[in-house]
Short mmCIF file of C-alpha atoms in Angstrom, two decimals:
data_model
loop_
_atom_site.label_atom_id
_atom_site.label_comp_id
_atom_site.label_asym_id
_atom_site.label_seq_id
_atom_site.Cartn_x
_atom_site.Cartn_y
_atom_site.Cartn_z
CA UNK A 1 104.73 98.05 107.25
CA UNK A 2 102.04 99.92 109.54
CA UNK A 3 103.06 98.89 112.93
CA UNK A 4 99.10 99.70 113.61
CA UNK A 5 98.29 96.62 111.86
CA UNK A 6 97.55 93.48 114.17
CA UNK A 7 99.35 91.35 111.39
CA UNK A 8 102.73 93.46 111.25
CA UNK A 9 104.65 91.10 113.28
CA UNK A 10 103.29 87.91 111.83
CA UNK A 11 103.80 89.29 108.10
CA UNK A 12 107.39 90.48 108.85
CA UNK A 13 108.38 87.14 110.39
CA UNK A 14 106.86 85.40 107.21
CA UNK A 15 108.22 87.49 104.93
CA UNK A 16 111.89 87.34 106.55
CA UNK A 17 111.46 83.16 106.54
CA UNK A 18 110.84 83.70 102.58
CA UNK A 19 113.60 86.22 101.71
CA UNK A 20 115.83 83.95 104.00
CA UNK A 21 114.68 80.97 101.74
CA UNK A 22 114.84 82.65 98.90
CA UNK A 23 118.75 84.16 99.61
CA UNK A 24 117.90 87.36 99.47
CA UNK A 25 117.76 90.45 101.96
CA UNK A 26 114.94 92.40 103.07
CA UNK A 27 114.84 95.62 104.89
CA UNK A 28 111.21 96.65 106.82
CA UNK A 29 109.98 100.23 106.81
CA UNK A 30 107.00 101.15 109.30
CA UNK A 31 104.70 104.12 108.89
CA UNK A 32 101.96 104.93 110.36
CA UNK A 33 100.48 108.28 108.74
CA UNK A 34 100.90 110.56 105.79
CA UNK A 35 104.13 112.14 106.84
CA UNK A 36 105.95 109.26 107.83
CA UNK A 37 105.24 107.61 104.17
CA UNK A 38 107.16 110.76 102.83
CA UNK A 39 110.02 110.66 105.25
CA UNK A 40 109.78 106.77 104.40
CA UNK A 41 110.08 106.98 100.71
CA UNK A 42 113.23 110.20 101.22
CA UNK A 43 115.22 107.65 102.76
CA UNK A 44 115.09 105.37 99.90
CA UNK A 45 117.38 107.52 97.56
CA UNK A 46 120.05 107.00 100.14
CA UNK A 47 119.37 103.26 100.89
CA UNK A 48 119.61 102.53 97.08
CA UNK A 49 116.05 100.93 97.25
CA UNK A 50 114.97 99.82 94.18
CA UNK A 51 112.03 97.72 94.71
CA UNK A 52 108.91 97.69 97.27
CA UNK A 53 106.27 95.82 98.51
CA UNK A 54 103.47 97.43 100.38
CA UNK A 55 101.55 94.84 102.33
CA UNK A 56 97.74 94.32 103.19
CA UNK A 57 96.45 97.65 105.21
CA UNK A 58 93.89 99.85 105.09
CA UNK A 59 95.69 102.88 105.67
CA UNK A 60 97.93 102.24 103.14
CA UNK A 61 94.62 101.29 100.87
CA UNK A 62 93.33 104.70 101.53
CA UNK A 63 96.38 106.61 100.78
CA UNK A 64 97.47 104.51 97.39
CA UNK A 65 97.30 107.71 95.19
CA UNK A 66 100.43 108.74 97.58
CA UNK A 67 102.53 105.42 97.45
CA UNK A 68 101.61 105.38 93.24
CA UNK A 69 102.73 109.15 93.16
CA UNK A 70 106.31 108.64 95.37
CA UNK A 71 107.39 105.27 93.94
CA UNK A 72 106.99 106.87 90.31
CA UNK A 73 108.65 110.17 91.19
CA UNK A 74 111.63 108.02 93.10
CA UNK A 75 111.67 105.33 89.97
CA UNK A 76 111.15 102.54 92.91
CA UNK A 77 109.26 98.82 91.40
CA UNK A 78 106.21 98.93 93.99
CA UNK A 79 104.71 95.69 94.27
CA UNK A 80 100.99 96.15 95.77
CA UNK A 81 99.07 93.66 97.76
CA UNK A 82 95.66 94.90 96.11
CA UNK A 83 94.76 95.70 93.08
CA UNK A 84 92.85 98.94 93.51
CA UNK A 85 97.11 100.50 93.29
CA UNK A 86 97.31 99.19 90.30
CA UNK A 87 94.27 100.82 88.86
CA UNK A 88 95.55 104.46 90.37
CA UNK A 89 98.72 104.08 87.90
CA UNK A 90 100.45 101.34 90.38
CA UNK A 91 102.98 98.81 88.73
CA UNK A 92 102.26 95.72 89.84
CA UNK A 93 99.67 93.76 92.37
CA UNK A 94 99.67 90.33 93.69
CA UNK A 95 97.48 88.84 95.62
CA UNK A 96 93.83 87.13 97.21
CA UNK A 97 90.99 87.27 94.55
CA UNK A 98 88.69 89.65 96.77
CA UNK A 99 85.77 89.26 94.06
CA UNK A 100 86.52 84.81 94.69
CA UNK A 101 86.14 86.25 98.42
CA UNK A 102 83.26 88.16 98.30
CA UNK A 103 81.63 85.13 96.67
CA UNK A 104 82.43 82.61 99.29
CA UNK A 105 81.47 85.30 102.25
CA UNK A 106 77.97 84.86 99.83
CA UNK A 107 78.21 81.03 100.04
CA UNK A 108 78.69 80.94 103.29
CA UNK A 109 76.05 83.57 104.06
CA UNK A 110 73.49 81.45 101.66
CA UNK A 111 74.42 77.71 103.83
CA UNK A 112 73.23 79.71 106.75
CA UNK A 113 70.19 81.10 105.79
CA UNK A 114 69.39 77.51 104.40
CA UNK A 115 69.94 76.42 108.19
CA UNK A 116 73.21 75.46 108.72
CA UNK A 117 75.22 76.31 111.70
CA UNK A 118 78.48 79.01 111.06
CA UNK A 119 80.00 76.51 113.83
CA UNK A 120 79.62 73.53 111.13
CA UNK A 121 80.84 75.19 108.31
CA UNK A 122 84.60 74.64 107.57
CA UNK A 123 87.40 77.44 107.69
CA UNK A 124 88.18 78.74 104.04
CA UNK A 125 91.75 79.68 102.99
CA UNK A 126 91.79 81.86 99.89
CA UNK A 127 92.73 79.38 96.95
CA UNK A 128 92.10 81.88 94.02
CA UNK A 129 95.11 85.36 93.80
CA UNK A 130 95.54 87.61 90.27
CA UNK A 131 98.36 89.42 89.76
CA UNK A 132 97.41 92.53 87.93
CA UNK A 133 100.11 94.62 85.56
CA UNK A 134 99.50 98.57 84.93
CA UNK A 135 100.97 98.14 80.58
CA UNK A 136 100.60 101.93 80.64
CA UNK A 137 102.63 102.14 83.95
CA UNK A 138 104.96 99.49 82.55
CA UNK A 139 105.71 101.32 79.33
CA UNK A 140 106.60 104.76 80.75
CA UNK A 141 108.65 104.12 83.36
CA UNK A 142 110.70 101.05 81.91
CA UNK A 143 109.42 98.58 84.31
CA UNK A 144 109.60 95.31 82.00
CA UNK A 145 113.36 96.34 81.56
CA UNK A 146 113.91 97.01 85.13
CA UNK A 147 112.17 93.57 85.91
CA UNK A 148 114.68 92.13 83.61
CA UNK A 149 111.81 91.61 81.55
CA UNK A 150 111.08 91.54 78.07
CA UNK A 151 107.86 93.50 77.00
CA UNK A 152 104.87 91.08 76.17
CA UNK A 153 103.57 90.67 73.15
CA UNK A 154 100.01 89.75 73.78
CA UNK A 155 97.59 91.90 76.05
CA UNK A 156 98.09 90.79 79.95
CA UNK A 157 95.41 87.32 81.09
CA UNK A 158 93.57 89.12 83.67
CA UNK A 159 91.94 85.56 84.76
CA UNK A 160 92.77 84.76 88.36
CA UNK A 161 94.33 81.69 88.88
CA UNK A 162 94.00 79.11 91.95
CA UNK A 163 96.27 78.44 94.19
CA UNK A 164 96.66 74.57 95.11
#
């Protein structure tokens, strides 16, 4: 967690309420710059973390080839929030449909021009996520197994799905 980001406290308590739910525990790490992410991730040998999630931030977007590089050198399951960690050798992302986004923020953009007020037009919630799996990634380091996963047979859907 990047205790920078205006959401850190709202995503923590939401994502305590779901472990809680779920019966499971969750530990929070913050960082805030390059070295802290190191001293972050040479902690995790002695914590016995296996798994990770690295939220929504733009720091963290900009420093993925880092978080790829120390989750596969420290055999950690990193779950990503976008896909772009995925596509720099990342396990595993889940989450909004930025392309769905993009083409509402073009809807919206297109109402206006055709005269509507923005004050009219209703809020939008994102309704469309993809989860996006790295088969090269999951093959060399054993993720499918350490998912308790078998390996799939057929090539991975990458068709986004909606949310209801």
């Amino acid at each position: 967690m990047n205790p920078d980001n205006p959401n850190a406290d709202i995503d923590t308590a939401e994502l305590q309420n779901a472990a809680r739910t779920l019966g499971q525990s969750i530990s929070f790490v913050k960082a805030r710059s390059e070295a802290e992410i190191d001293a972050v991730f040479a902690t995790f040998g002695e914590r016995r973390v296996s798994a990770l999630l690295v939220n929504t931030d733009p720091f963290f977007l900009a420093r993925r080839a880092q978080f790829v590089a120390l989750a596969a050198r420290n055999g950690i399951i990193a779950i990503y929030a976008q896909r772009e960690f995925v596509a720099g050798g990342g396990l595993i992302s889940y989450g909004v449909s930025l392309a769905d986004g993009y083409r509402q923020v073009g809807l919206y953009a297109g109402r206006i021009l055709k005269g509507e007020r923005p004050a009219d037009l209703p809020v939008v919630q994102p309704t469309k996520f993809e989860i996006v799996i790295n088969l090269k990634t999951a093959k060399t380091h054993g993720g499918w197994r350490r998912l308790g996963a078998s390996e799939p047979v057929n090539e991975f859907d990458r068709t986004p799905f909606e949310h209801p």
